[in-house]
Structure formats: C-alpha cells, structure tokens
Short mmCIF file of C-alpha atoms in Angstrom, two decimals:
data_model
loop_
_atom_site.label_atom_id
_atom_site.label_comp_id
_atom_site.label_asym_id
_atom_site.label_seq_id
_atom_site.Cartn_x
_atom_site.Cartn_y
_atom_site.Cartn_z
CA MET A 1 -2.99 1.59 11.55
CA ILE A 2 -3.66 5.45 11.92
CA GLN A 3 -2.32 5.82 8.04
CA ASP A 4 -5.36 4.42 6.82
CA VAL A 5 -7.67 6.14 9.10
CA VAL A 6 -9.97 9.01 7.06
CA ILE A 7 -10.66 11.83 9.58
CA MET A 8 -13.44 13.80 8.41
CA ILE A 9 -14.44 17.52 9.65
CA PRO A 10 -17.04 19.46 8.99
CA ALA A 11 -16.69 23.24 9.80
CA TYR A 12 -18.42 26.40 9.84
CA ASN A 13 -17.06 29.86 10.79
CA PRO A 14 -14.22 27.81 12.10
CA ASP A 15 -11.33 29.98 14.80
CA ASP A 16 -7.86 29.09 15.56
CA LYS A 17 -8.87 26.16 17.35
CA PHE A 18 -9.37 24.62 13.82
CA ILE A 19 -6.19 25.51 13.46
CA ALA A 20 -4.25 23.98 16.26
CA PHE A 21 -7.09 20.67 15.96
CA LEU A 22 -5.35 20.02 12.35
CA ARG A 23 -1.91 20.30 13.88
CA ARG A 24 -2.71 17.81 16.62
CA LEU A 25 -3.88 15.27 13.88
CA LYS A 26 -1.03 15.56 11.74
CA GLU A 27 1.40 15.47 14.36
CA ALA A 28 -0.47 11.86 15.20
CA GLU A 29 0.51 11.28 11.85
CA TYR A 30 -2.98 10.98 10.42
CA LYS A 31 -2.96 11.28 6.87
CA HIS A 32 -6.19 11.62 5.23
CA ILE A 33 -8.21 14.49 6.58
CA ILE A 34 -11.31 15.59 4.75
CA VAL A 35 -12.39 19.15 5.85
CA VAL A 36 -16.16 20.58 4.57
CA ASP A 37 -16.70 24.26 4.46
CA ASP A 38 -20.21 24.42 5.44
CA GLY A 39 -20.96 27.71 3.65
CA SER A 40 -18.31 29.85 6.26
CA ARG A 41 -18.30 33.53 6.44
CA ASP A 42 -15.65 34.93 4.12
CA ASP A 43 -13.25 36.16 6.89
CA THR A 44 -12.62 32.48 7.88
CA LYS A 45 -11.77 31.49 4.58
CA HIS A 46 -8.14 31.53 5.11
CA TYR A 47 -8.61 28.77 7.93
CA PHE A 48 -9.46 26.65 5.02
CA ARG A 49 -6.84 27.89 2.82
CA GLU A 50 -4.48 27.00 5.58
CA ALA A 51 -5.93 23.45 6.14
CA LYS A 52 -5.46 22.59 2.22
CA GLU A 53 -1.98 24.65 2.06
CA ILE A 54 0.01 23.43 4.98
CA TYR A 55 -1.69 20.22 6.82
CA HIS A 56 -2.94 19.28 3.18
CA CYS A 57 -6.22 18.08 3.88
CA HIS A 58 -8.81 17.85 1.26
CA VAL A 59 -11.58 20.73 1.24
CA VAL A 60 -14.75 20.84 -0.04
CA THR A 61 -17.08 23.74 0.33
CA HIS A 62 -20.43 24.49 0.53
CA SER A 63 -21.56 27.91 -1.24
CA VAL A 64 -24.58 28.05 1.84
CA ASN A 65 -24.60 26.73 5.17
CA LEU A 66 -26.19 23.04 4.46
CA GLY A 67 -25.88 21.75 8.42
CA GLN A 68 -24.19 19.14 9.57
CA GLY A 69 -25.65 15.94 8.18
CA ARG A 70 -25.60 17.54 4.39
CA ALA A 71 -21.41 18.36 5.26
CA TYR A 72 -20.93 14.67 6.45
CA LYS A 73 -22.63 13.68 3.05
CA SER A 74 -20.61 15.95 1.02
CA GLY A 75 -17.44 14.77 2.42
CA PHE A 76 -18.25 10.78 2.02
CA ASN A 77 -19.42 11.50 -1.48
CA TYR A 78 -16.00 13.34 -2.46
CA TYR A 79 -14.12 10.21 -0.38
CA LEU A 80 -16.29 8.04 -2.54
CA SER A 81 -15.34 9.81 -5.43
CA GLU A 82 -11.43 9.71 -4.83
CA THR A 83 -11.04 6.51 -3.43
CA GLY A 84 -14.02 4.14 -4.60
CA GLY A 85 -15.21 3.80 -1.27
CA GLY A 86 -12.62 0.99 0.07
CA GLY A 87 -12.25 1.08 3.74
CA ILE A 88 -15.90 2.57 5.09
CA GLN A 89 -16.23 1.45 8.11
CA GLY A 90 -19.02 2.77 10.85
CA GLN A 91 -19.37 2.84 14.68
CA SER A 92 -22.65 3.24 16.44
CA GLY A 93 -23.26 4.01 20.18
#
C-alpha cells in the first residue's frame, strides 16, 4: 500500500522544483516523507519549513554538507529511531 511506503529525500540547496515534487507526492497520497537538509544555505531554509509545515514531512537537518550518503544514513537513523525499523526493504539493480 502506498500509505506504508517511506520516501526519503536528501536535499541540498533546493528550489521551487523541490516543493513541486513534494506536492506531487502528497497528491499521490504518500504519507511518510523524510527530508534531509544536508547543510543547505540559509536562503533555502524556507523550503524545509514549507516541507514540514505544509506537506507534513519529517525534516532532519545537517549543519554542514556531509554528502548524499551521510544524508541517507541520517534519514535511515531517524526512521529507525521513530519506528523501531519495521518494514525496511531494499532493492538493488
């Protein structure tokens, strides 16, 4: 079920396309969206506030850019700490 899927989005200095993407995810009825602010500039912080306040995303914040891999790790750690890790599945290839 789409309601059970967790979407994780690492983001660095997002723009309006980021919000449009979140809007499409919510229209598709995704309920669990984790956004990782990977040390973005101050002038982009309003996108993360909007993600949290309007699209009800969980926002994890890095104070400095740590890279995409660390952003995913932070997002997974957040997910594990909030849910106990139920339902993680991976796909390769």
